[in-house]
Amino acid sequence: MIRASRKHSKRFAGAISRRAKNDRLDAELIAHYGEAIKPTLTVIKPKNIRLMSDLVIRRNQLLSMQTMEKNRIQILPASLHSTIKPMLTTIKNQITKLEEKLVKLIEDSPEYQAKKYDITERPRNRKHCRCITDWRRSNNT
């Protein structure tokens, strides 16, 4: 499978003075673009890897929501804390469930059996889980 930028294929069509008017012409133009440009192949990730990626993205969203709610507790009066605390509990429970699913997927995944991921350590930038395969061994921790 190849990924082609819509903008690039449109510019290619303009460069060869062809505009697609219907689906058939559009398909021919895209095929010609692929033959002429020869873009690199995109490897489709396995289903379990895509699922892990989606779970990590959702986990990061929940972490962000949790931070926002904690900030609200500091700002809002104490009378409103009772409306925020149940939300924090729910978010925390969802994060725990996602982490359990991630651990199970990692344990069941042959791609990651050689690696160990610690998803409970939350990185400061929260963009991804940290891979700590040999780091702990090399730092004697």
PDB file of C-alpha atoms in Angstrom:
ATOM      1  CA  MET A   1       0.000   0.000   0.000  1.00  0.00           C
ATOM      2  CA  ILE A   2       1.178   3.525  -0.708  1.00  0.00           C
ATOM      3  CA  ARG A   3       0.097   6.790   0.832  1.00  0.00           C
ATOM      4  CA  ALA A   4      -0.155   9.673  -1.568  1.00  0.00           C
ATOM      5  CA  SER A   5      -0.747  13.242  -0.541  1.00  0.00           C
ATOM      6  CA  ARG A   6      -3.833  14.703  -2.169  1.00  0.00           C
ATOM      7  CA  LYS A   7      -2.013  17.977  -2.655  1.00  0.00           C
ATOM      8  CA  HIS A   8       0.919  16.290  -4.395  1.00  0.00           C
ATOM      9  CA  SER A   9      -1.293  14.308  -6.755  1.00  0.00           C
ATOM     10  CA  LYS A  10      -3.271  17.461  -7.638  1.00  0.00           C
ATOM     11  CA  ARG A  11      -0.060  19.355  -8.357  1.00  0.00           C
ATOM     12  CA  PHE A  12       1.132  16.422 -10.460  1.00  0.00           C
ATOM     13  CA  ALA A  13      -2.130  16.575 -12.426  1.00  0.00           C
ATOM     14  CA  GLY A  14      -1.640  20.301 -12.969  1.00  0.00           C
ATOM     15  CA  ALA A  15       1.937  19.746 -14.104  1.00  0.00           C
ATOM     16  CA  ILE A  16       0.836  17.328 -16.828  1.00  0.00           C
ATOM     17  CA  SER A  17      -2.177  19.516 -17.694  1.00  0.00           C
ATOM     18  CA  ARG A  18      -4.803  16.956 -16.723  1.00  0.00           C
ATOM     19  CA  ARG A  19      -7.733  17.468 -14.435  1.00  0.00           C
ATOM     20  CA  ALA A  20      -9.860  14.584 -13.236  1.00  0.00           C
ATOM     21  CA  LYS A  21     -13.544  15.056 -13.951  1.00  0.00           C
ATOM     22  CA  ASN A  22     -14.886  11.735 -12.705  1.00  0.00           C
ATOM     23  CA  ASP A  23     -13.827   8.700 -10.686  1.00  0.00           C
ATOM     24  CA  ARG A  24     -12.416   6.773 -13.649  1.00  0.00           C
ATOM     25  CA  LEU A  25     -10.208   9.657 -14.774  1.00  0.00           C
ATOM     26  CA  ASP A  26      -9.207  10.310 -11.182  1.00  0.00           C
ATOM     27  CA  ALA A  27      -8.174   6.660 -10.746  1.00  0.00           C
ATOM     28  CA  GLU A  28      -6.137   6.778 -13.967  1.00  0.00           C
ATOM     29  CA  LEU A  29      -4.426   9.959 -12.823  1.00  0.00           C
ATOM     30  CA  ILE A  30      -3.550   8.469  -9.429  1.00  0.00           C
ATOM     31  CA  ALA A  31      -2.219   5.312 -11.136  1.00  0.00           C
ATOM     32  CA  HIS A  32      -0.085   7.463 -13.465  1.00  0.00           C
ATOM     33  CA  TYR A  33       1.160   9.442 -10.457  1.00  0.00           C
ATOM     34  CA  GLY A  34       2.172   6.175  -8.763  1.00  0.00           C
ATOM     35  CA  GLU A  35       4.018   4.956 -11.861  1.00  0.00           C
ATOM     36  CA  ALA A  36       5.848   8.236 -12.417  1.00  0.00           C
ATOM     37  CA  ILE A  37       6.740   9.180  -8.845  1.00  0.00           C
ATOM     38  CA  LYS A  38       7.172   5.668  -7.396  1.00  0.00           C
ATOM     39  CA  PRO A  39       6.403   6.585  -3.777  1.00  0.00           C
ATOM     40  CA  THR A  40       7.696   4.312  -1.031  1.00  0.00           C
ATOM     41  CA  LEU A  41       5.483   1.497   0.169  1.00  0.00           C
ATOM     42  CA  THR A  42       3.707   1.946   3.468  1.00  0.00           C
ATOM     43  CA  VAL A  43       3.650  -1.110   5.688  1.00  0.00           C
ATOM     44  CA  ILE A  44       0.325  -1.667   7.404  1.00  0.00           C
ATOM     45  CA  LYS A  45       0.901  -2.273  11.082  1.00  0.00           C
ATOM     46  CA  PRO A  46      -0.552  -5.433  12.617  1.00  0.00           C
ATOM     47  CA  LYS A  47      -3.967  -5.117  14.223  1.00  0.00           C
ATOM     48  CA  ASN A  48      -2.653  -5.519  17.784  1.00  0.00           C
ATOM     49  CA  ILE A  49      -0.050  -2.777  17.249  1.00  0.00           C
ATOM     50  CA  ARG A  50      -2.733  -0.407  15.920  1.00  0.00           C
ATOM     51  CA  LEU A  51      -4.910  -1.262  18.920  1.00  0.00           C
ATOM     52  CA  MET A  52      -2.003  -0.569  21.301  1.00  0.00           C
ATOM     53  CA  SER A  53      -1.428   2.758  19.610  1.00  0.00           C
ATOM     54  CA  ASP A  54      -5.105   3.667  19.965  1.00  0.00           C
ATOM     55  CA  LEU A  55      -5.080   2.680  23.633  1.00  0.00           C
ATOM     56  CA  VAL A  56      -1.982   4.797  24.309  1.00  0.00           C
ATOM     57  CA  ILE A  57      -3.575   7.774  22.545  1.00  0.00           C
ATOM     58  CA  ARG A  58      -6.750   7.378  24.606  1.00  0.00           C
ATOM     59  CA  ARG A  59      -4.718   6.969  27.801  1.00  0.00           C
ATOM     60  CA  ASN A  60      -2.885  10.206  27.081  1.00  0.00           C
ATOM     61  CA  GLN A  61      -6.210  11.961  26.484  1.00  0.00           C
ATOM     62  CA  LEU A  62      -7.477  10.712  29.842  1.00  0.00           C
ATOM     63  CA  LEU A  63      -4.275  11.845  31.561  1.00  0.00           C
ATOM     64  CA  SER A  64      -4.774  15.289  30.091  1.00  0.00           C
ATOM     65  CA  MET A  65      -8.395  15.348  31.269  1.00  0.00           C
ATOM     66  CA  GLN A  66      -7.283  14.250  34.730  1.00  0.00           C
ATOM     67  CA  THR A  67      -4.792  17.111  34.900  1.00  0.00           C
ATOM     68  CA  MET A  68      -7.470  19.606  33.859  1.00  0.00           C
ATOM     69  CA  GLU A  69      -9.849  18.348  36.548  1.00  0.00           C
ATOM     70  CA  LYS A  70      -7.116  18.521  39.194  1.00  0.00           C
ATOM     71  CA  ASN A  71      -6.422  22.109  38.156  1.00  0.00           C
ATOM     72  CA  ARG A  72     -10.123  22.901  38.461  1.00  0.00           C
ATOM     73  CA  ILE A  73     -10.158  21.600  42.028  1.00  0.00           C
ATOM     74  CA  GLN A  74      -7.425  24.078  42.897  1.00  0.00           C
ATOM     75  CA  ILE A  75      -9.262  26.979  41.265  1.00  0.00           C
ATOM     76  CA  LEU A  76     -12.907  26.373  42.135  1.00  0.00           C
ATOM     77  CA  PRO A  77     -14.449  26.862  45.571  1.00  0.00           C
ATOM     78  CA  ALA A  78     -14.694  23.879  47.931  1.00  0.00           C
ATOM     79  CA  SER A  79     -18.463  23.701  47.425  1.00  0.00           C
ATOM     80  CA  LEU A  80     -17.873  22.512  43.833  1.00  0.00           C
ATOM     81  CA  HIS A  81     -15.244  19.898  44.673  1.00  0.00           C
ATOM     82  CA  SER A  82     -17.993  17.312  45.109  1.00  0.00           C
ATOM     83  CA  THR A  83     -18.803  17.641  41.389  1.00  0.00           C
ATOM     84  CA  ILE A  84     -15.187  17.163  40.338  1.00  0.00           C
ATOM     85  CA  LYS A  85     -14.083  14.289  42.584  1.00  0.00           C
ATOM     86  CA  PRO A  86     -16.413  11.701  40.966  1.00  0.00           C
ATOM     87  CA  MET A  87     -15.032  12.709  37.574  1.00  0.00           C
ATOM     88  CA  LEU A  88     -11.474  12.217  38.808  1.00  0.00           C
ATOM     89  CA  THR A  89     -12.389   8.783  40.170  1.00  0.00           C
ATOM     90  CA  THR A  90     -13.980   7.779  36.876  1.00  0.00           C
ATOM     91  CA  ILE A  91     -11.015   9.020  34.863  1.00  0.00           C
ATOM     92  CA  LYS A  92      -8.585   7.205  37.171  1.00  0.00           C
ATOM     93  CA  ASN A  93     -10.573   3.965  36.792  1.00  0.00           C
ATOM     94  CA  GLN A  94     -10.586   4.323  33.006  1.00  0.00           C
ATOM     95  CA  ILE A  95      -6.819   4.885  32.969  1.00  0.00           C
ATOM     96  CA  THR A  96      -6.333   1.756  35.083  1.00  0.00           C
ATOM     97  CA  LYS A  97      -8.513  -0.320  32.736  1.00  0.00           C
ATOM     98  CA  LEU A  98      -6.638   0.956  29.684  1.00  0.00           C
ATOM     99  CA  GLU A  99      -3.293   0.175  31.288  1.00  0.00           C
ATOM    100  CA  GLU A 100      -4.483  -3.360  32.087  1.00  0.00           C
ATOM    101  CA  LYS A 101      -5.551  -3.842  28.464  1.00  0.00           C
ATOM    102  CA  LEU A 102      -2.200  -2.508  27.281  1.00  0.00           C
ATOM    103  CA  VAL A 103      -0.278  -4.853  29.563  1.00  0.00           C
ATOM    104  CA  LYS A 104      -2.329  -7.813  28.302  1.00  0.00           C
ATOM    105  CA  LEU A 105      -1.764  -6.834  24.669  1.00  0.00           C
ATOM    106  CA  ILE A 106       1.956  -6.408  25.265  1.00  0.00           C
ATOM    107  CA  GLU A 107       2.194  -9.779  27.009  1.00  0.00           C
ATOM    108  CA  ASP A 108       0.276 -11.475  24.171  1.00  0.00           C
ATOM    109  CA  SER A 109       2.207  -9.703  21.431  1.00  0.00           C
ATOM    110  CA  PRO A 110       5.152 -11.578  19.914  1.00  0.00           C
ATOM    111  CA  GLU A 111       6.588  -8.250  18.705  1.00  0.00           C
ATOM    112  CA  TYR A 112       6.981  -7.072  22.294  1.00  0.00           C
ATOM    113  CA  GLN A 113       7.864 -10.247  24.176  1.00  0.00           C
ATOM    114  CA  ALA A 114      11.558  -9.334  24.055  1.00  0.00           C
ATOM    115  CA  LYS A 115      10.834  -5.825  25.309  1.00  0.00           C
ATOM    116  CA  LYS A 116       9.370  -4.668  28.562  1.00  0.00           C
ATOM    117  CA  TYR A 117       7.261  -1.549  28.683  1.00  0.00           C
ATOM    118  CA  ASP A 118       6.485   0.225  31.880  1.00  0.00           C
ATOM    119  CA  ILE A 119       3.238   2.027  31.221  1.00  0.00           C
ATOM    120  CA  THR A 120       2.697   2.936  34.826  1.00  0.00           C
ATOM    121  CA  GLU A 121       5.543   5.447  34.777  1.00  0.00           C
ATOM    122  CA  ARG A 122       3.963   8.483  33.236  1.00  0.00           C
ATOM    123  CA  PRO A 123       6.449  10.567  31.271  1.00  0.00           C
ATOM    124  CA  ARG A 124       6.300  14.285  31.764  1.00  0.00           C
ATOM    125  CA  ASN A 125       5.499  15.035  28.150  1.00  0.00           C
ATOM    126  CA  ARG A 126       2.922  12.206  28.142  1.00  0.00           C
ATOM    127  CA  LYS A 127       3.299  11.662  24.424  1.00  0.00           C
ATOM    128  CA  HIS A 128       4.091   7.985  24.663  1.00  0.00           C
ATOM    129  CA  CYS A 129       4.930   5.216  27.064  1.00  0.00           C
ATOM    130  CA  ARG A 130       8.576   4.867  27.846  1.00  0.00           C
ATOM    131  CA  CYS A 131      10.386   1.798  26.760  1.00  0.00           C
ATOM    132  CA  ILE A 132      12.701   0.776  29.566  1.00  0.00           C
ATOM    133  CA  THR A 133      14.137  -2.470  28.244  1.00  0.00           C
ATOM    134  CA  ASP A 134      17.810  -2.103  29.058  1.00  0.00           C
ATOM    135  CA  TRP A 135      17.772   1.308  30.686  1.00  0.00           C
ATOM    136  CA  ARG A 136      17.230  -0.033  34.191  1.00  0.00           C
ATOM    137  CA  ARG A 137      19.915  -2.670  33.794  1.00  0.00           C
ATOM    138  CA  SER A 138      22.438  -0.189  32.437  1.00  0.00           C
ATOM    139  CA  ASN A 139      21.700   2.242  35.277  1.00  0.00           C
ATOM    140  CA  ASN A 140      21.602  -0.498  37.950  1.00  0.00           C
ATOM    141  CA  THR A 141      18.069   0.383  39.052  1.00  0.00           C
TER     142      THR A 141
END
